[in-house]
PDB file of C-alpha atoms and ligand atoms in Angstrom:
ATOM      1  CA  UNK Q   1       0.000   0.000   0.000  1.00  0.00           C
ATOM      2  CA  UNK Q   2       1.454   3.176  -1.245  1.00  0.00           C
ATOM      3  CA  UNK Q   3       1.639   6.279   1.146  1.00  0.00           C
ATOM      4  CA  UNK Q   4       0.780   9.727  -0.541  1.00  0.00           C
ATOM      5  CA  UNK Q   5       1.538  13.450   1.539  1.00  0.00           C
ATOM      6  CA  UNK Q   6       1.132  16.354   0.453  1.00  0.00           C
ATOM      7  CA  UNK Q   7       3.121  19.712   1.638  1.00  0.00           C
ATOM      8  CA  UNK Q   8       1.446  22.972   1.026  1.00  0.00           C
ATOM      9  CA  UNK Q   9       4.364  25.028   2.076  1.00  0.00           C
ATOM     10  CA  UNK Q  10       3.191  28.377   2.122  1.00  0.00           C
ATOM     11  CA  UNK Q  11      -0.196  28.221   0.102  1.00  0.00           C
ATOM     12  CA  UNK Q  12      -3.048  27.607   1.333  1.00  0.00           C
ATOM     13  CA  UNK Q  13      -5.399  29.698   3.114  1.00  0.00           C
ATOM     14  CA  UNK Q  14      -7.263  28.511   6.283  1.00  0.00           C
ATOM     15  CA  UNK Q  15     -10.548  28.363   4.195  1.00  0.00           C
ATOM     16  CA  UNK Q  16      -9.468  26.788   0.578  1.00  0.00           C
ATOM     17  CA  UNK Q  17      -7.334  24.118   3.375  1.00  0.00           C
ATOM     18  CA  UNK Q  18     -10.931  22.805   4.676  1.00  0.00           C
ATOM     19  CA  UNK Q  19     -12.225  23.206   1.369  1.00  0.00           C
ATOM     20  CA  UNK Q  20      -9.523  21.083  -0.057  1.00  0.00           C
ATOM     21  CA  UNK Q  21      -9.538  18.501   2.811  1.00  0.00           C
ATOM     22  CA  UNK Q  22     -13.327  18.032   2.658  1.00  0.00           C
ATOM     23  CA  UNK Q  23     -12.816  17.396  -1.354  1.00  0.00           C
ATOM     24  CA  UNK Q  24      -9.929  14.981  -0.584  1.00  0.00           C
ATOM     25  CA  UNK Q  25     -11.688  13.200   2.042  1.00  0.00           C
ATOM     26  CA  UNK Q  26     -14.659  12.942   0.062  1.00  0.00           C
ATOM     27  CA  UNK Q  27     -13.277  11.597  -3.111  1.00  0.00           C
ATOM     28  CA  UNK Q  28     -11.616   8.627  -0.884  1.00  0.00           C
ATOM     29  CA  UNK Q  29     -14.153   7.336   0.360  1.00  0.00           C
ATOM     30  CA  UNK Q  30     -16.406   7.624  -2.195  1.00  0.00           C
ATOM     31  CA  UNK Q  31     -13.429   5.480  -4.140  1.00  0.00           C
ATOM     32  CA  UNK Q  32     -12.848   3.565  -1.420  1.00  0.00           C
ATOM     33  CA  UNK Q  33      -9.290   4.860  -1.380  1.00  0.00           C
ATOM     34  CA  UNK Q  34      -7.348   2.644   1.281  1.00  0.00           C
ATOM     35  CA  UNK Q  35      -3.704   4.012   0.567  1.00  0.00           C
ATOM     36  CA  UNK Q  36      -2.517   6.144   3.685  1.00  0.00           C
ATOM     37  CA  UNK Q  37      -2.946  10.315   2.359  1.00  0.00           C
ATOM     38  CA  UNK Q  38      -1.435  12.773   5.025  1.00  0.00           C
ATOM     39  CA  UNK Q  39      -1.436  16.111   3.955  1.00  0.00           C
ATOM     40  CA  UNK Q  40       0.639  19.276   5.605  1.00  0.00           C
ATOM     41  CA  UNK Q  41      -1.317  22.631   5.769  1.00  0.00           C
ATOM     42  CA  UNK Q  42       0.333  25.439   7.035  1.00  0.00           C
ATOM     43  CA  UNK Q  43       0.042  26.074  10.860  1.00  0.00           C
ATOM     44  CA  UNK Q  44      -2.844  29.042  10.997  1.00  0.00           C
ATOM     45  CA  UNK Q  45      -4.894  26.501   8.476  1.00  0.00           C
ATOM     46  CA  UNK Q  46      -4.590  23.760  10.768  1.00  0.00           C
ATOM     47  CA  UNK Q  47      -7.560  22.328  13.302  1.00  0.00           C
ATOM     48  CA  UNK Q  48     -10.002  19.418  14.164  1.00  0.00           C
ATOM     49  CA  UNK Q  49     -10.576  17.908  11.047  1.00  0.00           C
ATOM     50  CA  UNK Q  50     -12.458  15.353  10.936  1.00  0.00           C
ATOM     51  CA  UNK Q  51     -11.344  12.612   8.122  1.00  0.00           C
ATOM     52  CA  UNK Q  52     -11.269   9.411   7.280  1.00  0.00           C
ATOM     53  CA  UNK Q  53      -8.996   6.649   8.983  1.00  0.00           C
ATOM     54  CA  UNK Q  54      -6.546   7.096   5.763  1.00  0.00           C
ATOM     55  CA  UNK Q  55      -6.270  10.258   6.222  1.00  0.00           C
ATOM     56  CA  UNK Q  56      -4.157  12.466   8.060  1.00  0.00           C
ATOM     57  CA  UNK Q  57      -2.887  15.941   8.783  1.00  0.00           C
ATOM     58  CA  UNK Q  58       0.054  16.865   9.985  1.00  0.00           C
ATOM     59  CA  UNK Q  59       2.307  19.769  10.631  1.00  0.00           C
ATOM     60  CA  UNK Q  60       4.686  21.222   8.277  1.00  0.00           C
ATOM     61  CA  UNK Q  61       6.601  22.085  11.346  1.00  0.00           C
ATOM     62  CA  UNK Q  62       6.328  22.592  15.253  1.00  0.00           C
ATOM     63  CA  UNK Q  63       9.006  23.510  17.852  1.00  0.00           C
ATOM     64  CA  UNK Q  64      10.719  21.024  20.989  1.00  0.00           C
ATOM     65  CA  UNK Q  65       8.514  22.024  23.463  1.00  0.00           C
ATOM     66  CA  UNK Q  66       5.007  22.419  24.521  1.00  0.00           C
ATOM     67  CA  UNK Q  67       4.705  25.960  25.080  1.00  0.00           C
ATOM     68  CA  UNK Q  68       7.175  28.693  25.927  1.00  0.00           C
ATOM     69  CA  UNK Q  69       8.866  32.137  24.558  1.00  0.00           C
ATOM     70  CA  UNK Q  70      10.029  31.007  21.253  1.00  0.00           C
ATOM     71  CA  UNK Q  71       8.533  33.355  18.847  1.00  0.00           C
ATOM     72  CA  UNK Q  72       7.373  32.718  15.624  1.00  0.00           C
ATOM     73  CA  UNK Q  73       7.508  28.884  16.546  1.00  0.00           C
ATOM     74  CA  UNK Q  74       4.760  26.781  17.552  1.00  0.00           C
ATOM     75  CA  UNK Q  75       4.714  23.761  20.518  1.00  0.00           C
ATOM     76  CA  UNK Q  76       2.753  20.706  21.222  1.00  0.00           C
ATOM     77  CA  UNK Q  77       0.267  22.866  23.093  1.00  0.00           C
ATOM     78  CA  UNK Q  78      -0.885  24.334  19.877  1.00  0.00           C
ATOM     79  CA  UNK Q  79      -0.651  20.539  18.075  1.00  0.00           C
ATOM     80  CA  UNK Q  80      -2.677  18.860  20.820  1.00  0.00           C
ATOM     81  CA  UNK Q  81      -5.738  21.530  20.645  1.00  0.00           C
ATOM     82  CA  UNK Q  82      -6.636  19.498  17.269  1.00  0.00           C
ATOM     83  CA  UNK Q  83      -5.263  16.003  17.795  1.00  0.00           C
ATOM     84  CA  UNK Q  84      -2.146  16.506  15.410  1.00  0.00           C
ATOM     85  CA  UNK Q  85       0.218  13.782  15.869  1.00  0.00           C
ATOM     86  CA  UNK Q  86       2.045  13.746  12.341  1.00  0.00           C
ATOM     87  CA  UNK Q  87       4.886  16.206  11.610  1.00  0.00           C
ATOM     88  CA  UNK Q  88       7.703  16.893   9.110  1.00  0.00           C
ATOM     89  CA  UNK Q  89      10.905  17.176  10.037  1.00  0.00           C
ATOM     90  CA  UNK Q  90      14.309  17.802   7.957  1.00  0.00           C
ATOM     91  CA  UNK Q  91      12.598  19.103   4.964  1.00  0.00           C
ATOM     92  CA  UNK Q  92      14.843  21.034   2.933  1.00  0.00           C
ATOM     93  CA  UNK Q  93      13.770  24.123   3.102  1.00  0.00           C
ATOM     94  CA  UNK Q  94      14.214  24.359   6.571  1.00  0.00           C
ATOM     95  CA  UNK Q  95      17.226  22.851   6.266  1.00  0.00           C
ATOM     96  CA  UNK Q  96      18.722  25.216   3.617  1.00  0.00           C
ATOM     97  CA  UNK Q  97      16.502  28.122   3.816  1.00  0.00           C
ATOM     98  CA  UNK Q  98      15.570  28.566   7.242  1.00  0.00           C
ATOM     99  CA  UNK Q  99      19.275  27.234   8.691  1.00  0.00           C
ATOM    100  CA  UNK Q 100      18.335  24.312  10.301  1.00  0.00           C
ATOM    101  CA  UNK Q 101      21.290  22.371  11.656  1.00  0.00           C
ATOM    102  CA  UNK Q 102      21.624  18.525  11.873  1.00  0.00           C
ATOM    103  CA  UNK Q 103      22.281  18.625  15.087  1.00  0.00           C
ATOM    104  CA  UNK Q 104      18.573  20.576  16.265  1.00  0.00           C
ATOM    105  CA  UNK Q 105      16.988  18.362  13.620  1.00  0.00           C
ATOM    106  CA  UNK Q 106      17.955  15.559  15.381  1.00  0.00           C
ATOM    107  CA  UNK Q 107      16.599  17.234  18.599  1.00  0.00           C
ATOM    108  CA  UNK Q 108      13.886  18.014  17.118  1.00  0.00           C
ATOM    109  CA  UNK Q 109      13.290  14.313  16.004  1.00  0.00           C
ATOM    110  CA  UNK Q 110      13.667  12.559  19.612  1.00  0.00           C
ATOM    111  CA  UNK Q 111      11.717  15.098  20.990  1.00  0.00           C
ATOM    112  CA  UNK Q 112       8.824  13.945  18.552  1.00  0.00           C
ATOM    113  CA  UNK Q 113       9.695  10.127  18.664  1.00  0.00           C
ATOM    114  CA  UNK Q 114       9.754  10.182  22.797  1.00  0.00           C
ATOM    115  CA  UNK Q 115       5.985  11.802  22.027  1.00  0.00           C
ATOM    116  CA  UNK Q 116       5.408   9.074  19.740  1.00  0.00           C
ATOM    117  CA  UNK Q 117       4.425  11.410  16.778  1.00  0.00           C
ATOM    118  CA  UNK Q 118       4.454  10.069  13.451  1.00  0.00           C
ATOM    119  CA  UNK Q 119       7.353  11.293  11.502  1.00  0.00           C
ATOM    120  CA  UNK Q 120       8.109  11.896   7.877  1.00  0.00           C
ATOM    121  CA  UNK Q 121      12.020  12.671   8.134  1.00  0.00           C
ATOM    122  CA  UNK Q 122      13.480  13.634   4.762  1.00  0.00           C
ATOM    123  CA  UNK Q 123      16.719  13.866   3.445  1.00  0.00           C
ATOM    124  CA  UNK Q 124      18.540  14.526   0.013  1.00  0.00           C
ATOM    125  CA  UNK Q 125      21.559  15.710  -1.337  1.00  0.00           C
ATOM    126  CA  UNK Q 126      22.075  19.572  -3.099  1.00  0.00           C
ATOM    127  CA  UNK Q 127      22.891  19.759  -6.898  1.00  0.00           C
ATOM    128  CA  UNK Q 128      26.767  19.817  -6.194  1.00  0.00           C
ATOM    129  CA  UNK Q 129      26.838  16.459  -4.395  1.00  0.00           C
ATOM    130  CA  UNK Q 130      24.713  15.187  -7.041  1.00  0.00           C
ATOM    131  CA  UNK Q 131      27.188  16.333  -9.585  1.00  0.00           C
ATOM    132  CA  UNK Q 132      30.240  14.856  -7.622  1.00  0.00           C
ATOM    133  CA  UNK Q 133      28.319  10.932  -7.772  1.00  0.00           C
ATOM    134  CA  UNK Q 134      26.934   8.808  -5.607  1.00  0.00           C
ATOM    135  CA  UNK Q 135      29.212   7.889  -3.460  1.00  0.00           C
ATOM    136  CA  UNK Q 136      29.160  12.158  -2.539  1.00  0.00           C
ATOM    137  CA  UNK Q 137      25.669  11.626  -2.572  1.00  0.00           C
ATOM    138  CA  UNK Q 138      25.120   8.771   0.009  1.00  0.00           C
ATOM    139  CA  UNK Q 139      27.861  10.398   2.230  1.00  0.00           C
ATOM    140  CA  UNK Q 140      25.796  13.640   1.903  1.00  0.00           C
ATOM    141  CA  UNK Q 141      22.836  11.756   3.103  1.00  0.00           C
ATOM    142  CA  UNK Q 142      24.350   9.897   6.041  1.00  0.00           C
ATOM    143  CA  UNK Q 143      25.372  13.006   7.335  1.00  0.00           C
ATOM    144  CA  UNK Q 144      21.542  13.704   7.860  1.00  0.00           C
ATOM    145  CA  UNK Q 145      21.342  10.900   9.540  1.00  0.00           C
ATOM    146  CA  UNK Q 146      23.412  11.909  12.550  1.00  0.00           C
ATOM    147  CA  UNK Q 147      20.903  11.048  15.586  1.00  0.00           C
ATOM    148  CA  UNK Q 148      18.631  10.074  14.121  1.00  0.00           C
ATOM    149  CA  UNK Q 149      16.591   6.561  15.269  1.00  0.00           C
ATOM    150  CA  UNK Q 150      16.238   5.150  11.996  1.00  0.00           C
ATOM    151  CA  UNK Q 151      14.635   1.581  13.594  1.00  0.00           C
ATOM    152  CA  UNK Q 152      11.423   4.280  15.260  1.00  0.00           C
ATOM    153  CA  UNK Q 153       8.266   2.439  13.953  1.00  0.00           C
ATOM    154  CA  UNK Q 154       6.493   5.844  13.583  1.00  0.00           C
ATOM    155  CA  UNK Q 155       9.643   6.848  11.368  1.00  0.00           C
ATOM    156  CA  UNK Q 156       8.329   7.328   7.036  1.00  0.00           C
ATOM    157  CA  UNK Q 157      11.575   8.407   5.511  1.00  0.00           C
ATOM    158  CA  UNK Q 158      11.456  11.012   2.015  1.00  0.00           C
ATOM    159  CA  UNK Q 159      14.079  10.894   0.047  1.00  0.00           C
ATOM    160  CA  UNK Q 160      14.167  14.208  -1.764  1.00  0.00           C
ATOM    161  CA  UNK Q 161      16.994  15.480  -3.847  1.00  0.00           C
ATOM    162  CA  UNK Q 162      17.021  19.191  -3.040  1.00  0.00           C
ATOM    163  CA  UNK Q 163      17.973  20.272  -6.869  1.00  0.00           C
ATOM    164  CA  UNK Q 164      14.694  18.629  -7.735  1.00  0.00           C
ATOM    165  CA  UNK Q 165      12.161  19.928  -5.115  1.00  0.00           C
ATOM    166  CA  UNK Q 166      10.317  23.043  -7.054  1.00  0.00           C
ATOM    167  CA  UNK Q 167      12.017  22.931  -9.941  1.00  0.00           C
ATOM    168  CA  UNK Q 168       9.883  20.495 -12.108  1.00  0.00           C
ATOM    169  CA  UNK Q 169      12.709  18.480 -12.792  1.00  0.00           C
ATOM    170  CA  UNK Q 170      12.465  15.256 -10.884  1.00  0.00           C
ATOM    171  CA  UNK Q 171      15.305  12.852  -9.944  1.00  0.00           C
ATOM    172  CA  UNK Q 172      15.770   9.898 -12.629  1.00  0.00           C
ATOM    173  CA  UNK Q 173      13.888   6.592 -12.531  1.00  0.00           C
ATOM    174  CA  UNK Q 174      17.216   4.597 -12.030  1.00  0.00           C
ATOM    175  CA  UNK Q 175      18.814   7.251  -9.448  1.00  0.00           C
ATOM    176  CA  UNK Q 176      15.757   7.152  -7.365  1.00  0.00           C
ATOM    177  CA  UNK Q 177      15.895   3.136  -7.785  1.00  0.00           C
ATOM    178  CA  UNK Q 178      19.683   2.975  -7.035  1.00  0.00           C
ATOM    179  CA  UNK Q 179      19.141   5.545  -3.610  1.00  0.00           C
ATOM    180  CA  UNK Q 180      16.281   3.832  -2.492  1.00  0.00           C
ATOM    181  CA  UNK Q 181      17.793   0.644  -2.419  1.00  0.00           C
ATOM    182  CA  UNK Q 182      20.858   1.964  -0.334  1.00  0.00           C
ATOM    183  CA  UNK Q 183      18.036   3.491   2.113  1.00  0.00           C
ATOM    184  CA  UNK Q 184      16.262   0.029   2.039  1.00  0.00           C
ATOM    185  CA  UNK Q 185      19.272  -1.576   3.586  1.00  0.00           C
ATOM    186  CA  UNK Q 186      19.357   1.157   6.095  1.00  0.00           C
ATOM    187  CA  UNK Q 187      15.477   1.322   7.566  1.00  0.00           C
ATOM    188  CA  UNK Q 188      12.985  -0.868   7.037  1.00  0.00           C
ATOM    189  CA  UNK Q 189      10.692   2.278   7.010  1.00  0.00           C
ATOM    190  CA  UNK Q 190       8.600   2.828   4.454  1.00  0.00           C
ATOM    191  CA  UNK Q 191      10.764   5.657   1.873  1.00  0.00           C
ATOM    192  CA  UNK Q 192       8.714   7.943  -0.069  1.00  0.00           C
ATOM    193  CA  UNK Q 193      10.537   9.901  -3.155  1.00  0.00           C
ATOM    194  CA  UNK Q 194      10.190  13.823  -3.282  1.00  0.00           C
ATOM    195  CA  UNK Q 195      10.993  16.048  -6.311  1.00  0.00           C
ATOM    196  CA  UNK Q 196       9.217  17.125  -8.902  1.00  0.00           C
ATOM    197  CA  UNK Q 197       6.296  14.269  -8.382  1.00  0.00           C
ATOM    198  CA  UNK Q 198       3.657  15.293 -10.378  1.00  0.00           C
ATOM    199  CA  UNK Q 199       0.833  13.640 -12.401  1.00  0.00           C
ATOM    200  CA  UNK Q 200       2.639  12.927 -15.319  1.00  0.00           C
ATOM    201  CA  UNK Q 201       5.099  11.016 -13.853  1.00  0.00           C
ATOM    202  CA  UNK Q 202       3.460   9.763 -11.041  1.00  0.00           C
ATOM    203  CA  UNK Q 203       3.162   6.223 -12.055  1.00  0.00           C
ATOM    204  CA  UNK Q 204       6.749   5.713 -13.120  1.00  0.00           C
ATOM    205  CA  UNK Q 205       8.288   6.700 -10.259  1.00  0.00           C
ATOM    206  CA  UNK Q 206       5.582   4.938  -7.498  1.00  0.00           C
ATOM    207  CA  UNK Q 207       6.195   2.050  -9.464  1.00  0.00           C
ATOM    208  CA  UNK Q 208      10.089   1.511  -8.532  1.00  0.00           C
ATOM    209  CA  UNK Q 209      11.445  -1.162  -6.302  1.00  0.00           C
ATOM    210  CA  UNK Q 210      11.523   0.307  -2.514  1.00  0.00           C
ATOM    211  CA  UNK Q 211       9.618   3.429  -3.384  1.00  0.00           C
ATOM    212  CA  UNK Q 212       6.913   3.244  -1.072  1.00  0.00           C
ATOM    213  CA  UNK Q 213       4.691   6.428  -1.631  1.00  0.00           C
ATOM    214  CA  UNK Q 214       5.462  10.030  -2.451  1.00  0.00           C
ATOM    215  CA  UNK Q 215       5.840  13.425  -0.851  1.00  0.00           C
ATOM    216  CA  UNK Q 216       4.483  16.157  -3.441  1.00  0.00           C
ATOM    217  CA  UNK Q 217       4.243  19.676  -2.768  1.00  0.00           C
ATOM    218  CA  UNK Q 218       3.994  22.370  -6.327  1.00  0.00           C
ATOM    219  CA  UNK Q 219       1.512  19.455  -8.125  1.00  0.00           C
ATOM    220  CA  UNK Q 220      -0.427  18.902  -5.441  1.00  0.00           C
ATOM    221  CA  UNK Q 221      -1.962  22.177  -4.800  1.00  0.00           C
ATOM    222  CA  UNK Q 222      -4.863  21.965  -6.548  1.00  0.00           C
ATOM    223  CA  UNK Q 223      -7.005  19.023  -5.078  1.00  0.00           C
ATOM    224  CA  UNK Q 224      -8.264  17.808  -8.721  1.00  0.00           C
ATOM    225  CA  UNK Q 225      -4.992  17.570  -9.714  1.00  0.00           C
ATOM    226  CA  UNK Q 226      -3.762  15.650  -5.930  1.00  0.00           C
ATOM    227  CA  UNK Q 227      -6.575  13.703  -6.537  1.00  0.00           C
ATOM    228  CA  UNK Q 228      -5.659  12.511  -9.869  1.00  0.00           C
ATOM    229  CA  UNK Q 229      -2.445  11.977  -8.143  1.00  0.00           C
ATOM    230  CA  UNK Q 230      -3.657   9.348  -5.641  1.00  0.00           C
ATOM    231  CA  UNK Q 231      -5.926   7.679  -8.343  1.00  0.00           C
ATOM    232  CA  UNK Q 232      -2.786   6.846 -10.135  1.00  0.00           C
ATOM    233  CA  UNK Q 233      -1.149   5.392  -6.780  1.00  0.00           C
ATOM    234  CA  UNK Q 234      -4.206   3.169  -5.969  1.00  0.00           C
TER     235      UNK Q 234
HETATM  236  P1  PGA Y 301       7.845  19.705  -5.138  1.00  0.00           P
HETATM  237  O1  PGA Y 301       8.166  19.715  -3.565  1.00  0.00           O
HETATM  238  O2  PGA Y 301       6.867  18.594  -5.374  1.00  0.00           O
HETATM  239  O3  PGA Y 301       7.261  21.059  -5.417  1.00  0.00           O
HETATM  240  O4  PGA Y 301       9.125  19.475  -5.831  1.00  0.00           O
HETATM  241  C1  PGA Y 301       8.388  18.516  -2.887  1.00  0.00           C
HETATM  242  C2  PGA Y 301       8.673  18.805  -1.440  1.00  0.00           C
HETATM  243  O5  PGA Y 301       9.264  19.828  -1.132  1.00  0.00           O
HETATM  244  O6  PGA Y 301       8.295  18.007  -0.570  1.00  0.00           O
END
């Protein structure tokens, strides 16, 4: 069974978020859709949804603690109010835009995993260790594995080249293959692919050995499109 997310980033609005999770929620069970669907509004969008057992939302991201002075940052406090037990952690843009370090990403982690939150962690290497081969590449990667518990059982790794998130151009069928089978010998996780995942080449890439599901943000958007997206998966 495949596992679909979505990451809305910075779109979204907290009324076309309910609108689009009603329509999502909707379509699956009216298509009896039993794949697992999370999907990652931003923080002011987010509250008590109520959805079916496939699917779930989560937070984009969410601070070590459960309340406090950290400004700009939300805690558990804020999670619990709606039953939120499904965050992302290590996405790249907080990793390369927002300065997130390894070493609070891995805080960040165990402080989720001793909550027993559900985690997508995700990982992938930047253009110039892509450029420099694989070896570069899985080096890069193990890096982002510093303390991290990659035997959790609410652990969903995403493998997601940075060079290929937003830019339309998605990682190759036999690079994703070839990574995901190093990553397969490292977790016995489920690993979702990330980049460029969009409906025309949906099916190609959900269809490679140890890719368990995808983690889509730019095609994903628009809910006819996400839910043309999940048809293909089921
Ligand atoms: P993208 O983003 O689908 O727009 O490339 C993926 C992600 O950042 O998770």
């Amino acid at each position: 069974m495949k596992i679909i997310a979505s990451n809305f980033k910075t779109n979204h609005t907290r009324a076309t978020t309910a609108q689009f999770i009603h329509r999502i929620d909707k379509f699956m069970i009216d298509d009896n859709i039993t794949q697992t669907v999370y999907l990652f509004p931003p923080s002011t969008a987010l509250d008590s949804f109520e959805t079916n057992q496939n699917l779930h939302i989560g937070a984009q991201n969410c601070h070590w603690v459960k309340s406090g002075s950290y400004t700009g940052e939300i805690g558990t406090q804020q999670l619990d109010e709606f039953g939120i037990k499904t965050i992302l952690i290590g996405h790249s843009e907080r990793r390369h835009t927002m300065g997130e370090n390894q070493k609070d990403i891995a805080k960040k982690f165990n402080y989720f995993k001793a909550l027993g939150y559900r985690i997508i962690y995700c990982v992938g290497e930047p253009l110039e260790q892509k450029q420099a081969g694989l070896s570069s590449t899985l080096g890069y990667i193990q890096e982002q594995f510093g303390g991290i518990d990659l035997t959790y059982d609410g652990l969903i790794l995403a493998y997601e080249p940075v060079w290929a998130i937003g830019t339309g151009i998605s990682c190759g069928i036999d690079d994703i293959a070839t990574i995901h089978k190093k990553l397969a010998k490292k977790t016995t996780a489920p690993i979702l692919y990330g980049g460029s995942v969009k409906q025309d080449n949906i099916k190609e890439i959900i269809n490679i050995p140890n890719v368990d599901g995808a983690l889509i943000g730019t095609a994903s958007w628009v809910a006819d499109d996400f839910v043309n997206i999940i048809k293909f998966c089921n």
